[in-house]
Amino acid sequence: MTRPPHPPALYRVWPSHLPDEFCDLLYDTGRAITLSDAAVVSATSGLVHNDKVRKAKVGFFDKAHWISQICLHYGCLANRDLWQYDIAEMQGTQFSTYEAGDFFNWHRDSAPGADQPHAAPTPPRRVVTVIIMLSDGGSYEGGDFMLRDASHAELIDPAFRARGSVVAFPSCVLHQVSRMVSGHRAGVVGWLMGR
């Protein structure tokens, strides 16, 4: 009797993988860039600010920045072992902070692949998202990072709140940061582009 293949893993996590000193360096580097109100992509208007969908402060590093390269490394490791997307490049990296009242509702970083046979090649899209947790989960209330699987079950891994944890998942997976109640939460998010 043969067993059906296991579905691809929803995510890969390296719990508390990065040391505190490295997290401090990532945090200080992020705080040194200009942060602005986070935006969302609207199909009709491009980037817009919508406090009903997302409220946080963000700043960006280009794809050649060393922080982007850290995200690329972890994204490639997870992709090699779990999903095997054809990675083309790193899009860049976002440093984000959340304070009381901030959140990011359920969303995808890209739509599920709709590649058609015999169609013109599609441009690279976000295929793997990498998050580095920079805050200790005990220093804030709320602000839970969650994934939603194909059955719409909400998944919260205790490692998602641990400082220094690195999480990688397909960019088409629904995820959110729940509303912050108190404290300060910071993280780095990077996107690997591919097909």
Coordinates of C-alpha atoms in Angstrom, one line a residue:
M1 CA 0.0 0.0 0.0
T2 CA 1.4 3.4 -0.9
R3 CA 0.7 6.4 1.1
P4 CA -0.4 9.6 -0.5
P5 CA 2.3 12.3 -0.6
H6 CA 2.4 14.7 2.3
P7 CA 1.2 18.2 1.4
P8 CA 4.0 20.7 1.3
A9 CA 4.8 22.2 4.7
L10 CA 3.0 25.5 5.4
Y11 CA 6.1 27.1 7.0
R12 CA 9.6 26.5 8.3
V13 CA 10.7 28.1 11.6
W14 CA 14.1 28.4 13.2
P15 CA 13.1 29.0 16.8
S16 CA 15.2 31.6 18.7
H17 CA 17.9 31.0 16.1
L18 CA 19.6 34.5 16.0
P19 CA 21.5 35.6 19.1
D20 CA 20.4 38.7 21.0
E21 CA 23.4 40.7 19.9
F22 CA 22.5 40.1 16.2
C23 CA 18.9 41.0 16.9
D24 CA 20.1 44.3 18.5
L25 CA 22.2 45.0 15.4
L26 CA 19.2 44.3 13.1
Y27 CA 16.9 46.5 15.3
D28 CA 19.4 49.4 15.5
T29 CA 19.9 49.3 11.7
G30 CA 16.2 49.3 11.1
R31 CA 15.6 52.2 13.6
A32 CA 18.2 54.3 11.7
I33 CA 16.2 54.4 8.5
T34 CA 13.2 56.6 7.9
L35 CA 10.0 54.9 9.0
S36 CA 6.6 55.9 7.6
D37 CA 3.0 54.8 7.9
A38 CA 2.5 51.3 6.3
A39 CA 0.6 51.1 3.1
V40 CA -1.3 48.3 1.3
V41 CA -1.7 47.5 -2.4
S42 CA -5.0 48.3 -3.9
A43 CA -5.9 46.7 -7.2
T44 CA -7.4 50.0 -8.4
S45 CA -5.2 52.7 -6.7
G46 CA -1.8 51.1 -6.1
L47 CA -0.2 51.8 -2.7
V48 CA -2.7 53.4 -0.3
H49 CA -2.9 54.0 3.5
N50 CA -5.8 52.1 5.0
D51 CA -6.0 52.0 8.8
K52 CA -8.8 49.5 8.6
V53 CA -6.5 46.9 7.0
R54 CA -3.0 47.8 8.3
K55 CA -1.5 50.1 10.9
A56 CA 2.2 50.1 11.6
K57 CA 5.5 51.9 10.8
V58 CA 7.8 50.6 8.1
G59 CA 11.1 51.4 6.3
F60 CA 12.8 49.5 3.5
F61 CA 16.2 48.1 2.6
D62 CA 17.1 47.4 -1.0
K63 CA 17.8 43.9 -2.2
A64 CA 21.6 44.3 -2.0
H65 CA 21.5 45.3 1.7
W66 CA 23.1 42.8 4.0
I67 CA 19.8 42.4 5.9
S68 CA 18.1 41.4 2.7
Q69 CA 20.8 38.9 2.1
I70 CA 20.1 37.3 5.5
C71 CA 16.5 36.9 4.5
L72 CA 17.5 35.5 1.1
H73 CA 19.7 32.9 2.9
Y74 CA 16.8 31.6 5.1
G75 CA 14.3 31.8 2.3
C76 CA 16.5 29.7 0.0
L77 CA 17.1 27.1 2.7
A78 CA 13.3 26.6 3.3
N79 CA 12.5 26.7 -0.4
R80 CA 15.1 24.1 -1.2
D81 CA 13.8 21.7 1.5
L82 CA 10.0 22.4 1.2
W83 CA 8.6 24.1 -1.9
Q84 CA 11.2 24.2 -4.8
Y85 CA 10.1 27.5 -6.3
D86 CA 12.4 28.8 -9.1
I87 CA 13.9 31.8 -7.2
A88 CA 14.9 34.7 -9.4
E89 CA 16.0 37.4 -7.0
M90 CA 15.4 39.1 -3.6
Q91 CA 12.8 41.9 -3.8
G92 CA 14.1 43.8 -0.7
T93 CA 13.4 43.9 3.0
Q94 CA 11.0 45.8 5.3
F95 CA 11.7 46.8 8.9
S96 CA 8.4 47.2 10.7
T97 CA 7.3 48.3 14.1
Y98 CA 4.0 47.9 15.9
E99 CA 2.7 49.8 18.9
A100 CA -0.6 49.6 20.9
G101 CA -3.5 49.6 18.4
D102 CA -1.3 48.6 15.4
F103 CA -2.1 45.5 13.3
F104 CA -2.1 43.9 9.8
N105 CA -5.3 42.0 8.9
W106 CA -5.3 38.7 7.0
H107 CA -3.6 39.1 3.7
R108 CA -1.3 37.4 1.2
D109 CA 2.0 38.8 0.0
S110 CA 1.2 37.5 -3.5
A111 CA -1.6 35.6 -5.2
P112 CA -1.4 31.9 -5.7
G113 CA 0.4 31.0 -8.9
A114 CA -1.8 31.0 -12.0
D115 CA 0.8 30.1 -14.6
Q116 CA -0.8 28.7 -17.7
P117 CA 0.9 26.2 -20.0
H118 CA 1.9 27.8 -23.3
A119 CA 1.3 31.3 -22.0
A120 CA 3.9 34.0 -22.2
P121 CA 6.4 33.8 -19.3
T122 CA 5.2 35.5 -16.2
P123 CA 7.3 38.0 -14.5
P124 CA 8.7 37.0 -11.1
R125 CA 6.4 37.4 -8.2
R126 CA 6.8 37.0 -4.5
V127 CA 7.0 33.3 -3.7
V128 CA 8.7 33.1 -0.3
T129 CA 8.2 35.4 2.7
V130 CA 10.8 35.5 5.5
I131 CA 10.2 37.1 8.9
I132 CA 12.8 37.7 11.6
M133 CA 11.3 38.4 15.0
L134 CA 13.3 41.1 16.8
S135 CA 11.2 41.6 19.9
D136 CA 10.8 39.3 22.9
G137 CA 7.2 38.0 23.0
G138 CA 7.0 38.8 26.7
S139 CA 7.6 42.5 26.0
Y140 CA 4.3 43.1 24.2
E141 CA 0.7 42.0 24.4
G142 CA -1.3 41.1 21.3
G143 CA 0.6 41.4 18.0
D144 CA 0.5 37.7 17.3
F145 CA 1.8 36.5 14.0
M146 CA -0.6 33.9 12.6
L147 CA -0.9 31.8 9.5
R148 CA -4.0 30.3 8.0
D149 CA -3.9 26.9 6.4
A150 CA -5.9 25.6 3.5
S151 CA -8.7 24.5 5.9
H152 CA -8.8 28.1 7.2
A153 CA -7.4 26.9 10.6
E154 CA -5.4 29.7 12.3
L155 CA -1.9 28.5 13.3
I156 CA 0.2 30.1 16.0
D157 CA 3.5 28.6 16.8
P158 CA 5.1 29.6 20.1
A159 CA 8.3 30.3 18.2
F160 CA 6.6 33.1 16.3
R161 CA 6.9 35.2 19.5
A162 CA 10.5 34.3 20.4
R163 CA 13.1 36.9 19.7
G164 CA 15.6 35.7 17.1
S165 CA 13.2 33.3 15.4
V166 CA 13.2 33.1 11.7
V167 CA 10.0 32.1 9.8
A168 CA 9.7 31.3 6.1
F169 CA 6.5 30.5 4.3
P170 CA 5.0 30.7 0.7
S171 CA 4.0 34.2 0.0
C172 CA 0.5 33.1 -1.1
V173 CA -0.3 31.8 2.4
L174 CA -2.8 33.9 4.4
H175 CA -1.2 35.5 7.5
Q176 CA -1.7 38.4 9.8
V177 CA -0.4 40.3 12.8
S178 CA -3.2 40.7 15.4
R179 CA -4.0 44.0 17.0
M180 CA -1.3 45.1 19.5
V181 CA -2.6 45.7 23.0
S182 CA 0.5 47.1 24.6
G183 CA 4.3 47.2 24.3
H184 CA 6.5 47.4 21.2
R185 CA 7.0 44.8 18.5
A186 CA 9.6 44.9 15.7
G187 CA 10.6 42.6 12.9
V188 CA 12.2 42.3 9.5
V189 CA 10.3 40.9 6.5
G190 CA 11.9 40.0 3.2
W191 CA 10.4 38.6 -0.1
L192 CA 12.0 36.2 -2.5
M193 CA 10.9 36.6 -6.1
G194 CA 10.4 33.7 -8.5
R195 CA 8.0 31.4 -10.3

